Amino acid sequence: MKVLSLTARGFRNLEPLQFSPHEGLNVICGENAQGKTNLLEAMWLFTGGRSFRGAKDAELVRVGEEQAKIALSFFSQEREQTADMTLRGGVRRASLNGVPKKGMAELVGRFCAVIFSPEHLSLVKGGPVERRAFLDSALCQVRPSYAALFARYRHTLNQRNALLKDIARHAELLDTLPIWDERLCRYGEAIVRERRSYLERFSPIAAAHYEGISRGRERLELSYEPSFSGDLAQALRHSRREDLRSGHTSAGPHRDDVSIRLSGMAARSFASQGQQRSAVLAMKLAEAGVLAQSCGEEPVVFLDDVLSELDAARQEYLLRQLHGRQVFLTGCELPGVVPEKEDGGLFLMDRGVLQPQS
């Protein structure tokens, strides 16, 4: 999978842009707040996901502009494809190969990419929210239908939580709670199955990468940790009184976690900063590996100012593992890698203007 070209107008701080990257390593340098991450974000949106920075769609339009338009030409499934996107009034509209799409979920699985940014370094040290988000984002690209399943679960969860609050004022609504419990169980158990299945494929690949990075000094062990024991229906029955009191659903995949251990020890509590970064690096490489297996071609890789957070040995391992993929690497300074002239290039981003460097 390769990006052939990107055009953008009215997107973030980017000046009208027409970008034709190289097939290999594309290094984008520039000072902070010049637009490097915005460039990656514009391409990432064509995966069908939300901004990897958590931005709302309305924030993606340049200040003073009514709308933003971006277009991506990419090679996938043995042919050149084009996707267009308009962002206006906080709403995204897209087309693929000239055919309008009803929603962004219809783009999922067409253009596949992996993003690695400094924020991902908190995957080990941070809370369950970050690890669930990592798992769900990866799953959406591997199984496009997962995005719809996840949306149905979130909608059902929100409806159940609203009902829990209403019951406090209208006791007669208690009789409708089992209806939402049944729906929540149906979607929730499907999500847990999908997550467990993904981890079964993902964990051995991540462990192998970690062994390579650490030279066999520790073992990386990943496992799924549900927030309840037994089946979800039973858990909801047991927690009903507490849920009614708090107005929130206390059991379900929205409370689950992924356990990260190094040779049996909890990485969050006992791993050094270097070990934690090695674990995250192994997990991101495993994400790219599973995605390549699933879509039958290597995904595009975005490295957003992440090399500065890794030591020389981890930098070298990462870049060696990504050889043969199209990579977009951003940073304030020229990294200790020089793109090969045959299939790589160096670019400078300055105040929203991207210029190739000879």
PDB file of N, CA, C and O in Angstrom, residues 11-12 17-18 57 65 67 101 108 116 122 124 128 130 147 163 201 211 220 300-301 310 314 331 334 346-347:
ATOM      1  N   PHE A  11      -7.176  23.004   5.277  1.00  0.00           N
ATOM      2  CA  PHE A  11      -7.012  22.026   6.351  1.00  0.00           C
ATOM      3  C   PHE A  11      -5.973  22.525   7.364  1.00  0.00           C
ATOM      4  O   PHE A  11      -4.808  22.772   7.008  1.00  0.00           O
ATOM      5  N   ARG A  12      -6.431  22.696   8.612  1.00  0.00           N
ATOM      6  CA  ARG A  12      -5.546  23.154   9.689  1.00  0.00           C
ATOM      7  C   ARG A  12      -4.760  24.392   9.238  1.00  0.00           C
ATOM      8  O   ARG A  12      -5.338  25.319   8.678  1.00  0.00           O
ATOM      9  N   LEU A  17      -1.984  22.659  -0.769  1.00  0.00           N
ATOM     10  CA  LEU A  17      -0.904  21.658  -0.803  1.00  0.00           C
ATOM     11  C   LEU A  17      -1.130  20.631  -1.897  1.00  0.00           C
ATOM     12  O   LEU A  17      -2.257  20.172  -2.107  1.00  0.00           O
ATOM     13  N   GLN A  18      -0.046  20.289  -2.578  1.00  0.00           N
ATOM     14  CA  GLN A  18      -0.047  19.143  -3.481  1.00  0.00           C
ATOM     15  C   GLN A  18       1.254  18.380  -3.203  1.00  0.00           C
ATOM     16  O   GLN A  18       2.337  18.841  -3.560  1.00  0.00           O
ATOM     17  N   ASP A  57     -13.971  17.254  14.387  1.00  0.00           N
ATOM     18  CA  ASP A  57     -13.886  17.558  12.958  1.00  0.00           C
ATOM     19  C   ASP A  57     -13.895  19.065  12.690  1.00  0.00           C
ATOM     20  O   ASP A  57     -13.225  19.535  11.770  1.00  0.00           O
ATOM     21  N   GLU A  65     -11.791  29.820   7.422  1.00  0.00           N
ATOM     22  CA  GLU A  65     -12.323  29.096   6.267  1.00  0.00           C
ATOM     23  C   GLU A  65     -13.640  28.409   6.640  1.00  0.00           C
ATOM     24  O   GLU A  65     -13.842  28.007   7.788  1.00  0.00           O
ATOM     25  N   GLN A  67     -14.717  25.601   5.044  1.00  0.00           N
ATOM     26  CA  GLN A  67     -14.575  24.169   4.862  1.00  0.00           C
ATOM     27  C   GLN A  67     -13.142  23.816   4.515  1.00  0.00           C
ATOM     28  O   GLN A  67     -12.328  24.672   4.164  1.00  0.00           O
ATOM     29  N   LYS A 101     -19.889   8.183  -0.120  1.00  0.00           N
ATOM     30  CA  LYS A 101     -20.065   7.250   0.982  1.00  0.00           C
ATOM     31  C   LYS A 101     -21.007   7.835   2.025  1.00  0.00           C
ATOM     32  O   LYS A 101     -21.004   9.034   2.280  1.00  0.00           O
ATOM     33  N   VAL A 108     -13.208   2.468   6.031  1.00  0.00           N
ATOM     34  CA  VAL A 108     -12.371   1.590   6.847  1.00  0.00           C
ATOM     35  C   VAL A 108     -11.978   0.350   6.044  1.00  0.00           C
ATOM     36  O   VAL A 108     -12.809  -0.298   5.415  1.00  0.00           O
ATOM     37  N   PHE A 116       2.355   6.101  14.922  1.00  0.00           N
ATOM     38  CA  PHE A 116       3.141   5.967  16.153  1.00  0.00           C
ATOM     39  C   PHE A 116       3.587   7.363  16.545  1.00  0.00           C
ATOM     40  O   PHE A 116       4.374   7.996  15.847  1.00  0.00           O
ATOM     41  N   SER A 122       2.577   6.260  26.395  1.00  0.00           N
ATOM     42  CA  SER A 122       1.852   6.106  27.660  1.00  0.00           C
ATOM     43  C   SER A 122       0.991   4.854  27.682  1.00  0.00           C
ATOM     44  O   SER A 122       0.259   4.627  28.651  1.00  0.00           O
ATOM     45  N   VAL A 124       1.743   1.833  28.234  1.00  0.00           N
ATOM     46  CA  VAL A 124       2.076   0.970  29.369  1.00  0.00           C
ATOM     47  C   VAL A 124       1.780   1.680  30.682  1.00  0.00           C
ATOM     48  O   VAL A 124       1.114   1.138  31.565  1.00  0.00           O
ATOM     49  N   PRO A 128      -6.356   2.171  31.630  1.00  0.00           N
ATOM     50  CA  PRO A 128      -7.029   1.253  30.700  1.00  0.00           C
ATOM     51  C   PRO A 128      -7.630   1.943  29.478  1.00  0.00           C
ATOM     52  O   PRO A 128      -7.744   1.318  28.422  1.00  0.00           O
ATOM     53  N   GLU A 130      -6.429   4.205  27.490  1.00  0.00           N
ATOM     54  CA  GLU A 130      -5.470   4.243  26.380  1.00  0.00           C
ATOM     55  C   GLU A 130      -5.305   2.873  25.742  1.00  0.00           C
ATOM     56  O   GLU A 130      -5.220   2.753  24.510  1.00  0.00           O
ATOM     57  N   ALA A 147     -16.069  -1.620  13.563  1.00  0.00           N
ATOM     58  CA  ALA A 147     -16.417  -0.218  13.825  1.00  0.00           C
ATOM     59  C   ALA A 147     -17.920  -0.077  14.048  1.00  0.00           C
ATOM     60  O   ALA A 147     -18.357   0.640  14.962  1.00  0.00           O
ATOM     61  N   LEU A 163     -31.074   5.605  31.046  1.00  0.00           N
ATOM     62  CA  LEU A 163     -32.214   4.962  31.708  1.00  0.00           C
ATOM     63  C   LEU A 163     -31.955   4.796  33.202  1.00  0.00           C
ATOM     64  O   LEU A 163     -32.855   5.007  34.028  1.00  0.00           O
ATOM     65  N   ARG A 201      -3.677 -13.233  17.907  1.00  0.00           N
ATOM     66  CA  ARG A 201      -2.809 -13.047  16.744  1.00  0.00           C
ATOM     67  C   ARG A 201      -1.692 -12.053  17.040  1.00  0.00           C
ATOM     68  O   ARG A 201      -0.557 -12.221  16.597  1.00  0.00           O
ATOM     69  N   GLU A 211      11.493  -9.461  22.116  1.00  0.00           N
ATOM     70  CA  GLU A 211      12.685 -10.300  22.299  1.00  0.00           C
ATOM     71  C   GLU A 211      13.845  -9.764  21.468  1.00  0.00           C
ATOM     72  O   GLU A 211      14.997  -9.739  21.921  1.00  0.00           O
ATOM     73  N   LEU A 220       7.791 -10.428  26.837  1.00  0.00           N
ATOM     74  CA  LEU A 220       6.601  -9.588  26.833  1.00  0.00           C
ATOM     75  C   LEU A 220       5.372 -10.488  26.803  1.00  0.00           C
ATOM     76  O   LEU A 220       5.230 -11.339  25.924  1.00  0.00           O
ATOM     77  N   VAL A 300       0.792   1.700   5.300  1.00  0.00           N
ATOM     78  CA  VAL A 300       1.617   2.899   5.388  1.00  0.00           C
ATOM     79  C   VAL A 300       1.889   3.169   6.867  1.00  0.00           C
ATOM     80  O   VAL A 300       1.029   2.936   7.724  1.00  0.00           O
ATOM     81  N   VAL A 301       3.086   3.668   7.180  1.00  0.00           N
ATOM     82  CA  VAL A 301       3.469   3.907   8.572  1.00  0.00           C
ATOM     83  C   VAL A 301       3.777   5.387   8.780  1.00  0.00           C
ATOM     84  O   VAL A 301       4.555   5.978   8.033  1.00  0.00           O
ATOM     85  N   LEU A 310      13.243   7.857  21.391  1.00  0.00           N
ATOM     86  CA  LEU A 310      13.873   6.541  21.451  1.00  0.00           C
ATOM     87  C   LEU A 310      15.386   6.682  21.382  1.00  0.00           C
ATOM     88  O   LEU A 310      15.902   7.576  20.706  1.00  0.00           O
ATOM     89  N   ARG A 314      17.018   1.555  19.757  1.00  0.00           N
ATOM     90  CA  ARG A 314      15.599   1.364  19.427  1.00  0.00           C
ATOM     91  C   ARG A 314      15.256   2.034  18.103  1.00  0.00           C
ATOM     92  O   ARG A 314      14.428   1.528  17.336  1.00  0.00           O
ATOM     93  N   GLY A 331      10.005  15.255  12.397  1.00  0.00           N
ATOM     94  CA  GLY A 331      10.903  15.618  13.490  1.00  0.00           C
ATOM     95  C   GLY A 331      11.371  17.043  13.336  1.00  0.00           C
ATOM     96  O   GLY A 331      11.330  17.619  12.242  1.00  0.00           O
ATOM     97  N   LEU A 334      16.938  16.888  11.604  1.00  0.00           N
ATOM     98  CA  LEU A 334      17.207  15.803  10.676  1.00  0.00           C
ATOM     99  C   LEU A 334      17.680  14.591  11.473  1.00  0.00           C
ATOM    100  O   LEU A 334      18.656  14.674  12.217  1.00  0.00           O
ATOM    101  N   LEU A 346      13.505  13.973   1.404  1.00  0.00           N
ATOM    102  CA  LEU A 346      13.527  14.875   2.538  1.00  0.00           C
ATOM    103  C   LEU A 346      12.709  16.109   2.194  1.00  0.00           C
ATOM    104  O   LEU A 346      12.837  16.677   1.105  1.00  0.00           O
ATOM    105  N   PHE A 347      11.844  16.529   3.163  1.00  0.00           N
ATOM    106  CA  PHE A 347      10.966  17.676   2.957  1.00  0.00           C
ATOM    107  C   PHE A 347      11.064  18.607   4.160  1.00  0.00           C
ATOM    108  O   PHE A 347      11.292  18.163   5.282  1.00  0.00           O
TER     109      PHE A 347
END
